[in-house]
Structures are given as structure tokens and as C-alpha cells.
PDB file of C-alpha atoms in Angstrom:
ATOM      1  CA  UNK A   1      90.279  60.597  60.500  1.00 42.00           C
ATOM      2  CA  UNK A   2      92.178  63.588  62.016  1.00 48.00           C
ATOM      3  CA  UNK A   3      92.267  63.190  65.924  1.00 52.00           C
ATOM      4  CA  UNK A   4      90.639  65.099  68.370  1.00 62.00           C
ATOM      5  CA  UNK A   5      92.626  67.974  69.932  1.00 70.00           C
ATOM      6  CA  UNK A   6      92.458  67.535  73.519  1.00 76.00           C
ATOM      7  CA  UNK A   7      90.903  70.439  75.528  1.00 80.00           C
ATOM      8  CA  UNK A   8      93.826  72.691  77.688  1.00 85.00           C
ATOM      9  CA  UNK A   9      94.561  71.611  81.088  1.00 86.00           C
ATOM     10  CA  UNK A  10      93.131  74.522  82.877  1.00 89.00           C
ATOM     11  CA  UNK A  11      89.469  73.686  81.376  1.00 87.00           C
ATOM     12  CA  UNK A  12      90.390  69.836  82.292  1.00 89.00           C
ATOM     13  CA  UNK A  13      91.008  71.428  86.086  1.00 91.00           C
ATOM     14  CA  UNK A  14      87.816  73.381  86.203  1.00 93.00           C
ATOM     15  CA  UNK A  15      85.568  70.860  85.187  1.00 92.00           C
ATOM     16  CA  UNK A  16      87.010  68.171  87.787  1.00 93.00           C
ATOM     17  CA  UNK A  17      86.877  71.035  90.502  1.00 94.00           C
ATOM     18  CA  UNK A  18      83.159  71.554  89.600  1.00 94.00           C
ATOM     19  CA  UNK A  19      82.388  67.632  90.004  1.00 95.00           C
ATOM     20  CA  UNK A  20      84.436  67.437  93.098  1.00 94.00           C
ATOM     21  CA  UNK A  21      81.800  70.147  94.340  1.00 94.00           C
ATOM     22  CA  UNK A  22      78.452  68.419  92.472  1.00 93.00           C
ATOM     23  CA  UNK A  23      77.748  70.688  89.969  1.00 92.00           C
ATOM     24  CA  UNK A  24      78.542  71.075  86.228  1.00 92.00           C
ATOM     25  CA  UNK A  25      79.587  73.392  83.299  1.00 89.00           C
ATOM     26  CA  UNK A  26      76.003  73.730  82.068  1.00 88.00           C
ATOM     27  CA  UNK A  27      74.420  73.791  85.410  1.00 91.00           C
ATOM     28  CA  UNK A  28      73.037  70.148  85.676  1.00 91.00           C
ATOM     29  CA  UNK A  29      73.825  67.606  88.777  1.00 94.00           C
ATOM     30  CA  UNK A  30      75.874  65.293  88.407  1.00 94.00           C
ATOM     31  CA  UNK A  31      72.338  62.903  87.462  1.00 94.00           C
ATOM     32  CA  UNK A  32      70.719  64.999  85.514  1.00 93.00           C
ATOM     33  CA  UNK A  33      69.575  64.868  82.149  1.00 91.00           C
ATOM     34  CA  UNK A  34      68.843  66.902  79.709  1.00 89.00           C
ATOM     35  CA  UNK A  35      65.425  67.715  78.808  1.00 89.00           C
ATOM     36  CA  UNK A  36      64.109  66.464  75.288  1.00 89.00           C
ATOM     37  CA  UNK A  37      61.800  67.899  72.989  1.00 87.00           C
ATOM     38  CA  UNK A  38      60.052  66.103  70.530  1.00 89.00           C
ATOM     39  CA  UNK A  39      58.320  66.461  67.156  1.00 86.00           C
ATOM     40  CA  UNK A  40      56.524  64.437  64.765  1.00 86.00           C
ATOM     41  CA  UNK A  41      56.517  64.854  60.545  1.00 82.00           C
ATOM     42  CA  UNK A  42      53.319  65.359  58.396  1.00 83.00           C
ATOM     43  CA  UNK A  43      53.793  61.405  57.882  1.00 82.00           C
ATOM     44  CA  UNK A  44      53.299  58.569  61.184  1.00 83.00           C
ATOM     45  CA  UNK A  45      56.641  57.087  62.494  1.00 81.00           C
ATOM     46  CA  UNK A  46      58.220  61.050  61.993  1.00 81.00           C
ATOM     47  CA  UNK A  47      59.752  61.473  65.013  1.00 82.00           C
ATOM     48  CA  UNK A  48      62.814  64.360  65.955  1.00 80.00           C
ATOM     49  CA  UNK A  49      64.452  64.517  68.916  1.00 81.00           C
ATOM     50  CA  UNK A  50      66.556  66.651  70.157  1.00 81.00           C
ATOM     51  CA  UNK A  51      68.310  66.754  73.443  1.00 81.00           C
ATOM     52  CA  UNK A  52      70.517  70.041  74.057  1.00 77.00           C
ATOM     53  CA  UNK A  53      72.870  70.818  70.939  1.00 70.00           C
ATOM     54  CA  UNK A  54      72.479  68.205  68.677  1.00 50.00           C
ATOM     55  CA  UNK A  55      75.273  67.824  66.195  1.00 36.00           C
ATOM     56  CA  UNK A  56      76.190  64.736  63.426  1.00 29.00           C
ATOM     57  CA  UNK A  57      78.740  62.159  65.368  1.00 33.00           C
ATOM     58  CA  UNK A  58      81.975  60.214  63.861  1.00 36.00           C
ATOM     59  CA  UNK A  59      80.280  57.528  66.032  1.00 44.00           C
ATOM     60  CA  UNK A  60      77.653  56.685  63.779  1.00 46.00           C
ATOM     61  CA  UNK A  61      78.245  52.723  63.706  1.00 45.00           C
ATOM     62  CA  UNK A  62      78.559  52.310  67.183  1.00 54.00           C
ATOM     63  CA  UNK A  63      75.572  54.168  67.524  1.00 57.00           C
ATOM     64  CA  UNK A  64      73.685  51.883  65.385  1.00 62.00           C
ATOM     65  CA  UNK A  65      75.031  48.898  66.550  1.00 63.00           C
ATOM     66  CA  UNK A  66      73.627  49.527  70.002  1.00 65.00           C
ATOM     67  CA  UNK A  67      70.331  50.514  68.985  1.00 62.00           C
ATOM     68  CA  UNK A  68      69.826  47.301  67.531  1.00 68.00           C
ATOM     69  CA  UNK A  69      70.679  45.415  70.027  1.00 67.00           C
ATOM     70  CA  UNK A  70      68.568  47.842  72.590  1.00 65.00           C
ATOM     71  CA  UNK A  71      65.567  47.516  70.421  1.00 67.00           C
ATOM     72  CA  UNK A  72      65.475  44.640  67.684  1.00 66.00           C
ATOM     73  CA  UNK A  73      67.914  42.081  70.133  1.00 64.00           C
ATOM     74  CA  UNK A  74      65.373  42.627  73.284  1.00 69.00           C
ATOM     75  CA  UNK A  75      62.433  42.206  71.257  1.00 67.00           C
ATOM     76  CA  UNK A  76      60.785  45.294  71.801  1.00 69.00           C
ATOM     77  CA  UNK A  77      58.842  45.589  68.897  1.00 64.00           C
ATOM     78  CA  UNK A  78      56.836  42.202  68.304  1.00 63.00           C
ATOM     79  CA  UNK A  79      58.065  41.350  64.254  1.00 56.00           C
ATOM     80  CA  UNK A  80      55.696  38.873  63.484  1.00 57.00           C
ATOM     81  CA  UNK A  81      52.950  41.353  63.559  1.00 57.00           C
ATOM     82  CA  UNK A  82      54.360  42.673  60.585  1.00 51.00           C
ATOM     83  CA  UNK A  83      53.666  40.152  58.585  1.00 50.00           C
ATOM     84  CA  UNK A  84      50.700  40.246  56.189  1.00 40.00           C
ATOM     85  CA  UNK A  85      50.775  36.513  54.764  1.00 39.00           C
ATOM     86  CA  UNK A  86      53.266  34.232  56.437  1.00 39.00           C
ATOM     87  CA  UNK A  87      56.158  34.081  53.559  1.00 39.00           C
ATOM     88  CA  UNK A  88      54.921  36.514  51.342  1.00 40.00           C
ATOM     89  CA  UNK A  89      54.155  40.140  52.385  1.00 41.00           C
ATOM     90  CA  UNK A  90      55.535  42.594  55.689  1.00 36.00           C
ATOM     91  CA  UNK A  91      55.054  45.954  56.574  1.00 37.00           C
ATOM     92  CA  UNK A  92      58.440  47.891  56.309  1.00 33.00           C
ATOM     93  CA  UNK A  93      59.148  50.757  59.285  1.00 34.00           C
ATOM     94  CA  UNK A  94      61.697  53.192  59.417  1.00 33.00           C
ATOM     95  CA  UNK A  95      63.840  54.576  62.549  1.00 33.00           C
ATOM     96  CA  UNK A  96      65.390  57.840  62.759  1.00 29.00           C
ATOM     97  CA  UNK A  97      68.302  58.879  64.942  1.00 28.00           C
ATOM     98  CA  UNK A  98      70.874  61.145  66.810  1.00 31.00           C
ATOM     99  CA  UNK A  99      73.475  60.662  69.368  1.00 75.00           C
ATOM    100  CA  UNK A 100      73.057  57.498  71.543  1.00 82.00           C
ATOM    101  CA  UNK A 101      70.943  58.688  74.086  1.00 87.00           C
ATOM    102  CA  UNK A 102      68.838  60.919  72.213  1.00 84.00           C
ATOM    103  CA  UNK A 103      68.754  58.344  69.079  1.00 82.00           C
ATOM    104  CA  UNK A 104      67.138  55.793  71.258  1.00 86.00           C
ATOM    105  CA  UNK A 105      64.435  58.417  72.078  1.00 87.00           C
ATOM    106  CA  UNK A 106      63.968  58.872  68.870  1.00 84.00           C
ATOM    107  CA  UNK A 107      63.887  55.586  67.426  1.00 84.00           C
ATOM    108  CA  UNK A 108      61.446  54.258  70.232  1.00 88.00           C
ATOM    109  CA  UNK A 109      58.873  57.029  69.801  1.00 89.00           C
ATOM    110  CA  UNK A 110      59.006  57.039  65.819  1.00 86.00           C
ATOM    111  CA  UNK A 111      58.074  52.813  66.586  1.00 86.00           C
ATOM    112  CA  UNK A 112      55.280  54.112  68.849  1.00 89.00           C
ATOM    113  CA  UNK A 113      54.378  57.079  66.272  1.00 88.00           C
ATOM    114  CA  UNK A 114      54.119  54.543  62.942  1.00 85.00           C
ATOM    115  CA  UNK A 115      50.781  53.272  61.947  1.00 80.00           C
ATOM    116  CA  UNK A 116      51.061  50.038  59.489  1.00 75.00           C
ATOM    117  CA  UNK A 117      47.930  49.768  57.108  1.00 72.00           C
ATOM    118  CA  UNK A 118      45.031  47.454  58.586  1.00 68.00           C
ATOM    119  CA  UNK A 119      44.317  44.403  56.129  1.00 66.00           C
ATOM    120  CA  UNK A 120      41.928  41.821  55.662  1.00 64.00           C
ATOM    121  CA  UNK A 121      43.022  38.472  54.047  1.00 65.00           C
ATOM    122  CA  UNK A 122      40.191  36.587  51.749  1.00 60.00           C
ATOM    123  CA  UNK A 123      42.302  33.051  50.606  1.00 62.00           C
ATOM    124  CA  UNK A 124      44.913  34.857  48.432  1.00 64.00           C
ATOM    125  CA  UNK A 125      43.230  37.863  48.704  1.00 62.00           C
ATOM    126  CA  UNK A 126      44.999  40.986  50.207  1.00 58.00           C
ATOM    127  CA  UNK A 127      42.946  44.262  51.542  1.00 58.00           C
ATOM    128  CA  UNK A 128      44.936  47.032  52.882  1.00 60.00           C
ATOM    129  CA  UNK A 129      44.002  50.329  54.091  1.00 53.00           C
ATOM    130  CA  UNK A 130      44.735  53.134  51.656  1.00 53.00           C
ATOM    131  CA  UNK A 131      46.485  55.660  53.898  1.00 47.00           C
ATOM    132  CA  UNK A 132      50.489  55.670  53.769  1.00 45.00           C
ATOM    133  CA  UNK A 133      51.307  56.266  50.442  1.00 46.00           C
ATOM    134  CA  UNK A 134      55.019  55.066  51.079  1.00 41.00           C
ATOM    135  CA  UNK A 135      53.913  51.669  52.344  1.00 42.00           C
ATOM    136  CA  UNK A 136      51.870  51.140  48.622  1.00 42.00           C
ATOM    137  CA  UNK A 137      54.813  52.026  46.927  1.00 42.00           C
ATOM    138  CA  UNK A 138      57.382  49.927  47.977  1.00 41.00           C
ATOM    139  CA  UNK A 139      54.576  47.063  47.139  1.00 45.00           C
ATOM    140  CA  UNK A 140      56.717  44.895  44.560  1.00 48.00           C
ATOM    141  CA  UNK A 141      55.032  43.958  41.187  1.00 47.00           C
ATOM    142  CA  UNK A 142      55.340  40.648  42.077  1.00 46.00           C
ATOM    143  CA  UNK A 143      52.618  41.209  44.543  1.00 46.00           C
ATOM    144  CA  UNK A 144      50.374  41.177  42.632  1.00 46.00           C
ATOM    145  CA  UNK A 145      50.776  37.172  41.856  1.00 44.00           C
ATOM    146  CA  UNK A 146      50.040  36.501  45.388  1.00 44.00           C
ATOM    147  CA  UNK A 147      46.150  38.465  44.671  1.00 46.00           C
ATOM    148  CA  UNK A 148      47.769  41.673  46.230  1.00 44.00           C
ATOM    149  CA  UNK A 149      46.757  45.111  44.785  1.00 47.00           C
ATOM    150  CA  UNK A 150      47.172  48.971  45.388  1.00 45.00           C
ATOM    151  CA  UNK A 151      43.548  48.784  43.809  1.00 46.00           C
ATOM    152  CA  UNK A 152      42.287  46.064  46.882  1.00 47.00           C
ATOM    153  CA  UNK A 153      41.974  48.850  49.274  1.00 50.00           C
ATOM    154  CA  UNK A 154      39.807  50.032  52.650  1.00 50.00           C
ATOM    155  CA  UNK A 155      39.161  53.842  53.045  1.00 53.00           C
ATOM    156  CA  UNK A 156      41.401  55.129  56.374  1.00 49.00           C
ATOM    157  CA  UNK A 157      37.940  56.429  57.142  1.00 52.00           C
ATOM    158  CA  UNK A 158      36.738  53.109  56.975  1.00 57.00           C
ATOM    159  CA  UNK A 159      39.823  51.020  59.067  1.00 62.00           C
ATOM    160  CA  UNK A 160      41.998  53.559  60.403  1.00 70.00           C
ATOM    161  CA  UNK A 161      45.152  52.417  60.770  1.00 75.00           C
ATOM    162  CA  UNK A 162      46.626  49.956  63.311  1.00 79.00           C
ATOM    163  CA  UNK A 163      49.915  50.358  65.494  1.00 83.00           C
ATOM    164  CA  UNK A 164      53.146  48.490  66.368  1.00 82.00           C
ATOM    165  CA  UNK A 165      52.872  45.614  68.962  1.00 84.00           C
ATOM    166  CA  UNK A 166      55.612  47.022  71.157  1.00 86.00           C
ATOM    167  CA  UNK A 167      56.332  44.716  74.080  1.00 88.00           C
ATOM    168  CA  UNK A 168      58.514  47.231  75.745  1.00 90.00           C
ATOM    169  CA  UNK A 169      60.403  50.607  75.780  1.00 92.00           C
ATOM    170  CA  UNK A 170      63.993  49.952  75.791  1.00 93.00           C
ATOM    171  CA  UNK A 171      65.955  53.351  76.223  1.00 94.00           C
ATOM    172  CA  UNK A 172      69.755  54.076  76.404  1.00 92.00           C
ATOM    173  CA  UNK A 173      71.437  56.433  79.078  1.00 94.00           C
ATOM    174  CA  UNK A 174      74.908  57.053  78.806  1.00 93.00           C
ATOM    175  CA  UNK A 175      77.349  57.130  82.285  1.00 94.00           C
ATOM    176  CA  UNK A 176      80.451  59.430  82.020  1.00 92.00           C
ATOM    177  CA  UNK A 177      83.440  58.640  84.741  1.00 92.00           C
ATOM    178  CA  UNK A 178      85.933  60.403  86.448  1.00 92.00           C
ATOM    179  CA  UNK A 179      88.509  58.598  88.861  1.00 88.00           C
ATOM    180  CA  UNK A 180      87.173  58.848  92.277  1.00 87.00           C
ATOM    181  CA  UNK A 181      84.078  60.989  91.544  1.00 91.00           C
ATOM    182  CA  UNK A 182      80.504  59.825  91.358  1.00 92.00           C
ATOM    183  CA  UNK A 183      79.531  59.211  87.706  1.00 94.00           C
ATOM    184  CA  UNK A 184      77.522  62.145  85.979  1.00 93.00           C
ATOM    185  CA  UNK A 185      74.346  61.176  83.641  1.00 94.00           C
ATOM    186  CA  UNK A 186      74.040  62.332  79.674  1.00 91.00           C
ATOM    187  CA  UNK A 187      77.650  63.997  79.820  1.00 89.00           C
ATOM    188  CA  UNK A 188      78.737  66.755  77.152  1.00 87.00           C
ATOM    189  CA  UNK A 189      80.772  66.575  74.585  1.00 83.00           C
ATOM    190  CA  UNK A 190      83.256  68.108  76.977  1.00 86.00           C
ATOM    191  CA  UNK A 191      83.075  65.772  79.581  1.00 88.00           C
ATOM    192  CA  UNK A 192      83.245  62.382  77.492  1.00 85.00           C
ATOM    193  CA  UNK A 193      86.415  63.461  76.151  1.00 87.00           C
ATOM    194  CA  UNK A 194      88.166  64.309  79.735  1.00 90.00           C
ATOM    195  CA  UNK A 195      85.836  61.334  81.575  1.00 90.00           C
ATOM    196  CA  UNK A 196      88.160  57.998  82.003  1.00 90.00           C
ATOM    197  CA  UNK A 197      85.578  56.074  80.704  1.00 89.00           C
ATOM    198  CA  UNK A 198      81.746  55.940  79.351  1.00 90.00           C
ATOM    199  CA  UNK A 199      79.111  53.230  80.208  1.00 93.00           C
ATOM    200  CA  UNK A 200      75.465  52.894  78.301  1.00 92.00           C
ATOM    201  CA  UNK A 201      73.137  50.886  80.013  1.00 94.00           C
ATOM    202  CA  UNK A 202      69.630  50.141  78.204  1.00 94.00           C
ATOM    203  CA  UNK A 203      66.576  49.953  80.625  1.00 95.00           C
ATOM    204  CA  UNK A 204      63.073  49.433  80.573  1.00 93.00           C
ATOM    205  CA  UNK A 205      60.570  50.949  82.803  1.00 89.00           C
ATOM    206  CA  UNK A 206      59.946  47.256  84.109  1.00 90.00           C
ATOM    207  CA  UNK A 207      62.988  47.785  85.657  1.00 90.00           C
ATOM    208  CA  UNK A 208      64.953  45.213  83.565  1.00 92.00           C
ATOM    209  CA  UNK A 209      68.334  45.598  82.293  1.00 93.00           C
ATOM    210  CA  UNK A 210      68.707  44.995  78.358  1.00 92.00           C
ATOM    211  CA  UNK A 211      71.809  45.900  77.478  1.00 90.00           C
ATOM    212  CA  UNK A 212      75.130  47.120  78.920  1.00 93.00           C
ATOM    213  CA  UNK A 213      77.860  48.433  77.373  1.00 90.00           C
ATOM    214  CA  UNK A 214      81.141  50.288  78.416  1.00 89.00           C
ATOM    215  CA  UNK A 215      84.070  51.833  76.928  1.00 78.00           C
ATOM    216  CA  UNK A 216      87.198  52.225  79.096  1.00 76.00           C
ATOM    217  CA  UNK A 217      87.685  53.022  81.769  1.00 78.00           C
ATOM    218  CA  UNK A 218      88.495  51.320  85.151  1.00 78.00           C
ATOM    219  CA  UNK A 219      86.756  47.965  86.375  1.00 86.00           C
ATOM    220  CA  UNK A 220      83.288  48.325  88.078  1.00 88.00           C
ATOM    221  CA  UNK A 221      81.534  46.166  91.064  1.00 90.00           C
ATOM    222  CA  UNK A 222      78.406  45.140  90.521  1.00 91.00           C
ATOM    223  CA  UNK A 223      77.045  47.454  93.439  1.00 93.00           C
ATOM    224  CA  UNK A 224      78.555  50.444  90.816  1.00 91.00           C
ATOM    225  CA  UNK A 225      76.475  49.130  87.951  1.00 92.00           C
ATOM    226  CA  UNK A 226      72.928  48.698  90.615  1.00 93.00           C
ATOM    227  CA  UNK A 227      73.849  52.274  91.606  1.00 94.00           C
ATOM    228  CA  UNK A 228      73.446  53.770  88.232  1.00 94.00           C
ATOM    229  CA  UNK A 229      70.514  51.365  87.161  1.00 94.00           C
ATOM    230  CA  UNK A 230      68.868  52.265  90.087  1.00 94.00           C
ATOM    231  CA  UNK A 231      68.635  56.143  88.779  1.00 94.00           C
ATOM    232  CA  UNK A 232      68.246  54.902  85.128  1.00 95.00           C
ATOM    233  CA  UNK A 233      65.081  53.291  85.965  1.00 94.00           C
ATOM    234  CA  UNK A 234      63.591  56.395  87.174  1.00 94.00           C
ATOM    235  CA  UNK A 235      64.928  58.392  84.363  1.00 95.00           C
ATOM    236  CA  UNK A 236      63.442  55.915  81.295  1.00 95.00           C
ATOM    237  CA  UNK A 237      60.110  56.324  83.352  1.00 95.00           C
ATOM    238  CA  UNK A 238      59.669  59.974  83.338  1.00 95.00           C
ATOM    239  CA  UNK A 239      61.426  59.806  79.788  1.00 95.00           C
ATOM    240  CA  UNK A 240      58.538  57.173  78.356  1.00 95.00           C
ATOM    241  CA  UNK A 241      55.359  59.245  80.139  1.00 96.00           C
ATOM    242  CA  UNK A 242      56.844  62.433  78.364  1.00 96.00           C
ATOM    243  CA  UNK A 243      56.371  60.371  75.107  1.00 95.00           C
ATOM    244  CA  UNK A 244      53.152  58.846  75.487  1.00 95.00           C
ATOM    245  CA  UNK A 245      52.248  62.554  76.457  1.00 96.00           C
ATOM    246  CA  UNK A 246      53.758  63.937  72.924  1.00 95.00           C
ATOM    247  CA  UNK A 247      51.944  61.290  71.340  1.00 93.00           C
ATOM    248  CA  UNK A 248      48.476  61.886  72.554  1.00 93.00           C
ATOM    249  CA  UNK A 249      48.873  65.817  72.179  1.00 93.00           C
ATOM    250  CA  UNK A 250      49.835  64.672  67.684  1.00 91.00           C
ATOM    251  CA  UNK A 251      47.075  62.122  67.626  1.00 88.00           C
ATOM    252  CA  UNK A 252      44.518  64.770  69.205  1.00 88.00           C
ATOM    253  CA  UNK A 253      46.095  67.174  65.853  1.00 87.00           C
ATOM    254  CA  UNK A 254      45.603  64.714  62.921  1.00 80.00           C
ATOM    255  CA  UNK A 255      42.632  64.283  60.401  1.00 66.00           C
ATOM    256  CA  UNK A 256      43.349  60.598  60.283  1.00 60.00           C
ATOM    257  CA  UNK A 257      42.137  58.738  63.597  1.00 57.00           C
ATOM    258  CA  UNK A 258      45.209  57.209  65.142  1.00 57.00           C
ATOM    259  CA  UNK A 259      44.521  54.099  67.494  1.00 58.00           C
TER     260      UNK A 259
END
């Protein structure tokens, strides 16, 4: 992969003169994030983000590898409510993402958006709300050995369908560093290439720390890592009421009854 060209030194100066004086490129404060707008497909768990200038990312399997461990690792969604019959059947979900920060918007609200079938289990007999058309199709023919059927099914107007257990709302905000500067939240493009180092912490809005991660940089005291929690915490909770808000304005717009 053909390396990055390295911005000019002048631009390099006039960004770290701007921080030295608390302000940024694009306007921001140094904590400051970037708003997010959401919107949800014709089908539940449909979720895009975006968050600025959104743009595909070399960094795709880092990406991914710390959205799993933000979100499947801390437990937030609860798996064994998937399950139809212990063994035999589970609900499958899909995630969608972006960039780090944005992805883990993303991924948590399409979790929050989905709506898994409601069923009723007679013995070996399987009832499932007819309603996601995606979910009866990846039914295996197997299935149907286990006294599972497309046929067996409730009306959504009869059981609408059900939602994810989520325990919590795990989100990720990214730190950018310069040396002897206060860090600056959700840097640009821009400013993670000239920062010394990044660091990603996951929070919840319980105030708990899930999951930290940082790439280079120099060493940081553990009063470093409060300070930026400290403003992460507020951030994920004004982040996860503009979510719930987005989802109550799509559920108010759909024919189906979303609980």
C-alpha cells in the first residue's frame, strides 16, 4: 500500500499554532465533536451515520477489531436472547459501519433499531412472526426437522415484533495528541496524521470504561486517561439521548408497531 504523503510543514505550523491558541482548522474546540446525523433504511436495524465527511478507510480491520471488543467483548447486547430453541435456532443481526467513532454510532443504534421476530414454542413447535422477510430466508431447510416452518407464522399485526436486550451503550471516542498541548476530541484526517499519537477509549453512559486503546505516542498517567474519560462520559450521554431521540421520531413513521 503506497504511503501517505505527509502534509507541508507550513500547514503542520498552522495547525499547532491554532491548538497552542484553542481553536481548530474547522472551527471546533479542542473537545468538541462533531455533530452526527442519523438515518434509518425501509428495513429495522438500517442505520447510517455520518459524522462530517465520511470517506472509506485503509483501517478497516482495526476498525472492526475494536468494535467487537466495544460491543460483543463488554456484553452489550445480551446473546442468549437470540436464541429460539437452546441448540437449534438464533436470530441473525447485522451491523453497519464507518470510521471508528462514527462506526460505533452506527453499529449501536442499528442494535437498538433491529426488531427480531416474536415466537412462541409448542414442544418442537416453532411460531414466528411473519414480518422480516430476510430473517425467513436465511431459515435453513433443515429447520424444518426441528417442527420449524416459514408457514408456522403470527401476523406482525398480531405480535409485533420484539427488540434486542441491550445491557448497555458502549461508544468509541477517539483522542488525537500533540506534545505539550491538551488533547483535541474526534480529530480530522489532518490532525491524526500530524498528532504524535491517537487514543480510543470506549465508554458507557454508566460512566464505566470498556475499552482502551492507543496508538503511539508518548506514555500517559493515569490522571491523563481520567481527564479525557471524564469529558467522554458526557459526550456518549448527549450522543445516546440523540439516538433514542432518532429512534422514537422512525418508530412514530412506520406502519409496523415497533416496541
Amino acid at each position: 500500500m503506497p504511503r501517505e504523503i505527509e502534509p507541508p510543514t507550513v500547514q503542520r505550523e498552522f495547525l499547532v499554532q491554532a491548538l497552542e491558541q484553542g481553536k481548530r482548522l474547522d472551527g471546533r474546540l479542542p473537545l468538541e465533536q462533531r455533530p452526527f446525523e442519523l438515518s434509518f433504511g425501509a428495513e429495522l436495524g438500517s442505520v447510517e451515520c455520518r459524522m462530517g465527511k465520511t470517506a472509506a478507510s485503509e483501517d478497516e480491520v482495526m476498525i472492526t477489531r475494536l468494535l467487537e471488543k466495544s460491543i460483543r467483548r463488554t456484553e452489550a447486547v445480551d446473546r442468549e436472547a437470540l436464541c429460539i430453541v437452546a441448540g437449534e435456532k438464533v436470530s441473525s443481526r447485522g451491523e453497519a459501519g464507518n470510521l471508528l467513532d462514527c462506526a460505533s454510532i452506527a453499529a449501536m443504534t442499528a442494535l437498538k433499531h433491529f426488531r427480531k421476530p416474536e415466537v412462541e414454542v409448542h414442544g418442537d413447535e416453532v411460531i414466528v412472526v411473519r414480518n422480516l422477510n430476510f430473517l425467513l430466508a436465511s431459515i435453513p431447510p433443515r429447520a424444518s426437522h426441528f417442527g420449524f416452518s416459514a408457514d408456522m407464522q403470527h401476523s406482525p399485526d398480531e405480535r409485533a415484533p420484539l427488540p434486542l436486550a441491550i445491557h448497555h451503550n458502549p461508544l468509541c471516542l477517539t483522542f488525537a495528541y500533540f506534545e505539550d498541548l491538551q488533547p483535541i476530541l474526534d480529530p480530522t484526517h489532518l490532525e491524526e496524521t500530524l498528532a504524535s499519537g491517537t487514543m480510543t477509549v470506549t465508554l458507557n453512559a454508566q460512566r464505566e470504561l470498556c475499552v482502551l486503546s492507543k496508538a503511539g505516542g508518548s506514555a500517559l498517567s493515569v490522571d491523563d486517561v481520567m481527564a479525557v474519560v471524564r469529558v467522554g462520559v458526557e459526550r456518549v450521554r448527549e450522543s445516546v439521548k440523540q439516538i433514542e431521540d432518532a429512534l422514537v421520531k422512525d418508530a412514530a413513521q412506520r406502519v409496523v408497531e415497533v416496541r
